[in-house]
Amino acid sequence: MSEGLKRDYQLCEEIGRGRFGTVFRCFSPESGEFFACKSIDKRLLLDSIDRECLDKEAKIMQLVSGNPNVIQIIDVYEDDSYLHMVMDLCDSSDLYDRVSKRIFSETEAAAVMSPLMEAIEHCHRHGVAHRDIKPDNILFDGRNRLKLSDFGSADCFSDGRSMRGIVGTPYYVAPEVISGRDYNEKVDVWSAGVILYIMLAGIPPFYGESAADIFEAVLRANLRFPTRIFHSVSPAAKDLLRRMLCKDVSRRFSVEQVLRHPWITSGAEGRRDQ
């Protein structure tokens, strides 16, 4: 363990595990607060690409810190074997856990979408596209405040530079990513639109038996609202979904347009009873 980390924090129990490292709960005697410490074993980084991604994640997290709905990186410590990132502790259930249990009312969905889109807007304003917006990466802290996390797939698009590379998760990835073309930050709007659809319907808008089948459905982008499922969903919610899940990127809403949409600004108050 890094001497600096040992000096400033007390490491507690393991609360998560990933491909390259482990997440621990940790305590700061100075502030009296608990945080999460992501400890990455650099010896597991098998090539320069892995190392580059890790360095980029830490830099991007520091770049987008400062928004209450983005996971904050508090401290970074590094020694020969490990990189330790101390971050906000989110010990409530994540959005994946919540959507897997029930369908959301429109008011509940709007209460998630509004801070999520504000977090994405903050990232875009700093020239960062998250590129892996999905329920697993939407966490909640002890006060139930939403925190966008996991910037391992994030990339910069500032100065008009577009992005390339197939990253993301099958159900949530935008069609232009799968097609192998250059793309822009609106891939995050598409992914957030998929999340909104799932919250209201309990199923993804584009699905299949395998990753290949899901990719085919995403590329077709045939957005439907089955009456059996959407009979009580308001026209305003469906309108927003059409504008976020629009295959034509030039017509797809930007994050700012999503935040100005009446369904968001009214907190879904114009919904039908559910």
Coordinates of C-alpha atoms in Angstrom, one line a residue:
M1 CA 0.0 0.0 0.0
S2 CA 1.2 3.5 -0.8
E3 CA 2.7 5.3 2.2
G4 CA 0.6 8.4 1.4
L5 CA -2.6 6.4 1.3
K6 CA -1.6 4.6 4.6
R7 CA -0.9 8.0 6.2
D8 CA -4.2 9.7 5.1
Y9 CA -6.8 6.9 5.2
Q10 CA -7.7 3.7 7.0
L11 CA -8.7 0.9 4.6
C12 CA -11.8 -1.0 5.6
E13 CA -13.7 -3.9 3.9
E14 CA -13.8 -4.7 0.2
I15 CA -16.9 -3.5 -1.5
G16 CA -16.2 -4.2 -5.1
R17 CA -13.9 -6.0 -7.5
G18 CA -13.0 -5.4 -11.2
R19 CA -10.7 -6.7 -13.9
F20 CA -7.6 -4.8 -12.6
G21 CA -8.3 -4.0 -9.0
T22 CA -10.4 -3.9 -5.9
V23 CA -12.6 -1.2 -4.3
F24 CA -12.4 -0.7 -0.6
R25 CA -14.4 1.4 1.9
C26 CA -11.9 3.8 3.5
F27 CA -12.0 6.3 6.3
S28 CA -10.3 9.7 6.6
P29 CA -9.5 10.4 10.3
E30 CA -8.9 14.0 9.3
S31 CA -12.4 14.7 7.9
G32 CA -14.2 11.9 9.8
E33 CA -15.8 10.8 6.5
F34 CA -15.9 7.5 4.6
F35 CA -14.8 7.2 1.0
A36 CA -14.2 4.5 -1.7
C37 CA -10.7 3.6 -2.6
K38 CA -10.2 1.9 -6.0
S39 CA -6.8 0.1 -5.9
I40 CA -5.5 -1.0 -9.3
D41 CA -2.7 -3.6 -9.5
K42 CA -0.5 -2.2 -12.2
R43 CA 1.1 -5.7 -12.7
L44 CA -2.2 -6.9 -14.2
L45 CA -2.0 -4.2 -16.9
L46 CA -0.7 -6.5 -19.6
D47 CA 0.1 -3.9 -22.3
S48 CA 0.6 -0.2 -22.9
I49 CA -3.1 0.3 -24.0
D50 CA -4.3 -0.9 -20.6
R51 CA -1.9 1.5 -18.9
E52 CA -2.9 4.4 -21.2
C53 CA -6.6 3.8 -20.4
L54 CA -5.9 3.8 -16.7
D55 CA -3.9 7.0 -16.8
K56 CA -6.6 8.6 -19.0
E57 CA -9.4 7.6 -16.6
A58 CA -7.7 9.3 -13.6
K59 CA -7.0 12.5 -15.7
I60 CA -10.6 12.6 -17.0
M61 CA -12.1 12.1 -13.6
Q62 CA -10.0 15.0 -12.3
L63 CA -11.1 17.1 -15.3
V64 CA -14.9 16.5 -14.7
S65 CA -14.8 16.8 -10.9
G66 CA -16.8 19.6 -9.5
N67 CA -20.3 18.6 -10.3
P68 CA -22.5 17.1 -7.5
N69 CA -23.8 14.4 -9.9
V70 CA -20.4 13.2 -11.1
I71 CA -18.3 10.9 -8.9
Q72 CA -15.6 13.0 -7.3
I73 CA -11.9 11.9 -7.2
I74 CA -10.6 13.1 -3.9
D75 CA -7.0 11.8 -3.9
V76 CA -4.6 9.8 -6.1
Y77 CA -1.7 7.8 -4.8
E78 CA 0.8 5.7 -6.8
D79 CA 3.7 3.5 -6.1
D80 CA 5.6 0.9 -8.2
S81 CA 2.8 -1.7 -8.0
Y82 CA -0.5 0.1 -7.4
L83 CA -2.5 3.1 -8.4
H84 CA -5.0 4.1 -5.7
M85 CA -7.9 6.5 -6.4
V86 CA -9.9 7.8 -3.5
M87 CA -13.5 8.7 -4.5
D88 CA -16.9 9.5 -3.3
L89 CA -18.5 6.5 -1.5
C90 CA -21.8 5.4 -3.0
D91 CA -23.1 2.7 -0.8
S92 CA -26.8 2.8 -1.8
S93 CA -28.1 0.5 -4.6
D94 CA -27.1 1.5 -8.2
L95 CA -29.7 2.1 -10.9
Y96 CA -29.2 -1.4 -12.4
D97 CA -30.4 -2.9 -9.1
R98 CA -33.3 -0.5 -9.0
V99 CA -34.6 -1.0 -12.6
S100 CA -34.2 -4.8 -12.3
K101 CA -36.8 -4.8 -9.5
R102 CA -39.6 -2.6 -10.9
I103 CA -40.9 -0.2 -13.5
F104 CA -40.6 3.5 -12.6
S105 CA -43.4 6.0 -12.6
E106 CA -42.7 9.0 -14.9
T107 CA -42.1 11.2 -11.9
E108 CA -39.5 8.8 -10.6
A109 CA -37.9 8.4 -14.0
A110 CA -37.6 12.2 -14.4
A111 CA -36.0 12.4 -10.9
V112 CA -33.2 10.2 -12.3
M113 CA -33.0 11.7 -15.8
S114 CA -32.7 15.3 -14.7
P115 CA -29.5 14.9 -12.6
L116 CA -28.1 12.3 -15.1
M117 CA -28.4 14.7 -18.0
E118 CA -26.9 17.5 -15.9
A119 CA -24.0 15.3 -15.2
I120 CA -23.6 14.4 -18.9
E121 CA -23.9 18.1 -19.8
H122 CA -21.1 18.9 -17.3
C123 CA -18.9 16.3 -18.9
H124 CA -19.7 17.5 -22.5
R125 CA -18.9 21.1 -21.4
H126 CA -15.5 19.9 -20.4
G127 CA -15.0 18.1 -23.8
V128 CA -15.5 14.6 -22.3
A129 CA -17.9 11.9 -23.6
H130 CA -18.5 9.1 -21.1
R131 CA -19.2 6.5 -23.8
D132 CA -20.6 3.8 -21.4
I133 CA -23.7 5.3 -19.9
K134 CA -25.7 2.4 -18.4
P135 CA -27.6 1.7 -15.1
D136 CA -24.5 -0.1 -13.6
N137 CA -22.6 3.2 -13.8
I138 CA -25.3 5.3 -12.2
L139 CA -24.7 5.2 -8.4
F140 CA -26.4 6.8 -5.5
D141 CA -24.7 8.1 -2.3
G142 CA -26.0 7.9 1.3
R143 CA -28.3 10.8 0.6
N144 CA -29.7 9.2 -2.5
R145 CA -27.9 11.7 -4.7
L146 CA -27.1 10.4 -8.2
K147 CA -23.4 10.0 -9.2
L148 CA -22.3 9.2 -12.7
S149 CA -19.3 6.9 -12.4
D150 CA -16.7 4.7 -14.2
F151 CA -14.9 6.9 -16.8
G152 CA -12.8 3.9 -18.0
S153 CA -14.3 4.2 -21.6
A154 CA -14.4 8.0 -21.6
D155 CA -12.7 10.0 -24.3
C156 CA -12.1 13.7 -25.2
F157 CA -13.7 15.4 -28.2
S158 CA -12.7 19.0 -27.7
D159 CA -11.6 21.2 -30.6
G160 CA -14.1 19.5 -32.9
R161 CA -12.3 16.2 -32.8
S162 CA -14.6 13.3 -33.3
M163 CA -14.2 9.8 -31.7
R164 CA -13.7 6.3 -33.0
G165 CA -13.7 2.8 -31.5
I166 CA -16.4 0.3 -30.4
V167 CA -16.8 0.8 -26.7
G168 CA -19.9 0.6 -24.5
T169 CA -22.4 -2.1 -23.6
P170 CA -24.6 -3.8 -26.3
Y171 CA -28.1 -2.7 -25.1
Y172 CA -27.0 0.9 -24.6
V173 CA -24.5 1.6 -27.4
A174 CA -25.5 4.0 -30.2
P175 CA -25.8 2.8 -33.8
E176 CA -23.0 5.0 -35.1
V177 CA -20.6 3.4 -32.7
I178 CA -21.4 -0.1 -33.9
S179 CA -21.1 0.9 -37.5
G180 CA -17.5 1.9 -37.1
R181 CA -17.9 5.5 -38.2
D182 CA -16.5 8.6 -36.5
Y183 CA -19.0 9.8 -33.9
N184 CA -19.6 12.6 -31.4
E185 CA -20.7 13.1 -27.9
K186 CA -24.4 12.5 -28.8
V187 CA -23.7 8.8 -28.2
D188 CA -24.2 9.6 -24.5
V189 CA -27.7 11.0 -25.3
W190 CA -28.7 7.8 -27.1
S191 CA -27.5 5.7 -24.1
A192 CA -29.4 7.9 -21.6
G193 CA -32.5 7.5 -23.9
V194 CA -32.2 3.7 -23.6
I195 CA -32.1 4.0 -19.8
L196 CA -35.2 6.2 -19.8
Y197 CA -37.0 3.6 -22.0
I198 CA -36.0 0.8 -19.6
M199 CA -37.2 2.8 -16.6
L200 CA -40.6 3.3 -18.1
A201 CA -41.1 -0.1 -19.8
G202 CA -39.0 -2.6 -17.8
I203 CA -37.4 -3.8 -21.1
P204 CA -34.8 -2.4 -23.5
P205 CA -36.0 -0.8 -26.7
F206 CA -33.6 -2.9 -28.8
Y207 CA -32.8 -6.5 -27.8
G208 CA -31.8 -9.9 -29.0
E209 CA -30.6 -13.3 -27.9
S210 CA -26.9 -12.5 -28.4
A211 CA -24.7 -9.5 -28.6
A212 CA -24.7 -9.8 -32.4
D213 CA -28.6 -9.8 -32.4
I214 CA -28.7 -6.8 -30.1
F215 CA -26.3 -4.9 -32.3
E216 CA -28.4 -5.7 -35.4
A217 CA -31.5 -4.4 -33.6
V218 CA -29.7 -1.2 -32.5
L219 CA -28.5 -0.6 -36.1
R220 CA -32.1 -0.9 -37.4
A221 CA -33.2 1.5 -34.6
N222 CA -36.8 0.6 -35.1
L223 CA -38.2 2.3 -32.0
R224 CA -41.6 1.0 -30.9
F225 CA -44.0 1.7 -28.0
P226 CA -46.0 -1.5 -27.5
T227 CA -49.5 -0.5 -26.3
R228 CA -49.6 -3.2 -23.6
I229 CA -46.6 -1.6 -22.0
F230 CA -46.8 2.1 -22.9
H231 CA -50.6 2.6 -22.6
S232 CA -50.2 4.8 -19.5
V233 CA -47.0 6.6 -20.6
S234 CA -47.5 10.2 -21.5
P235 CA -47.1 11.6 -25.1
A236 CA -44.4 14.0 -23.7
A237 CA -42.3 11.0 -22.5
K238 CA -42.6 9.3 -25.9
D239 CA -41.7 12.5 -27.7
L240 CA -38.5 12.8 -25.7
L241 CA -37.6 9.1 -26.3
R242 CA -38.0 9.6 -30.1
R243 CA -35.7 12.6 -30.0
M244 CA -33.1 10.9 -27.9
L245 CA -33.2 7.5 -29.7
C246 CA -33.0 9.1 -33.1
K247 CA -30.7 7.2 -35.5
D248 CA -30.0 10.4 -37.5
V249 CA -27.4 12.0 -35.3
S250 CA -28.0 15.5 -36.8
R251 CA -31.6 15.3 -35.6
R252 CA -30.9 13.6 -32.3
F253 CA -31.2 15.9 -29.4
S254 CA -28.1 17.3 -27.7
V255 CA -27.9 17.1 -23.9
E256 CA -28.9 20.8 -23.6
Q257 CA -32.0 20.1 -25.7
V258 CA -33.0 17.2 -23.5
L259 CA -32.7 19.4 -20.4
R260 CA -35.0 22.0 -22.1
H261 CA -37.6 19.4 -23.1
P262 CA -41.0 20.0 -21.3
W263 CA -41.0 16.5 -19.9
I264 CA -37.8 17.2 -18.0
T265 CA -38.5 20.8 -17.0
S266 CA -41.9 19.9 -15.6
G267 CA -40.5 16.9 -13.7
A268 CA -42.9 14.8 -15.7
E269 CA -45.9 16.5 -14.1
G270 CA -47.9 16.3 -17.4
R271 CA -47.8 12.5 -17.2
R272 CA -50.9 10.3 -17.3
D273 CA -51.8 8.5 -14.1
Q274 CA -50.0 5.2 -13.7

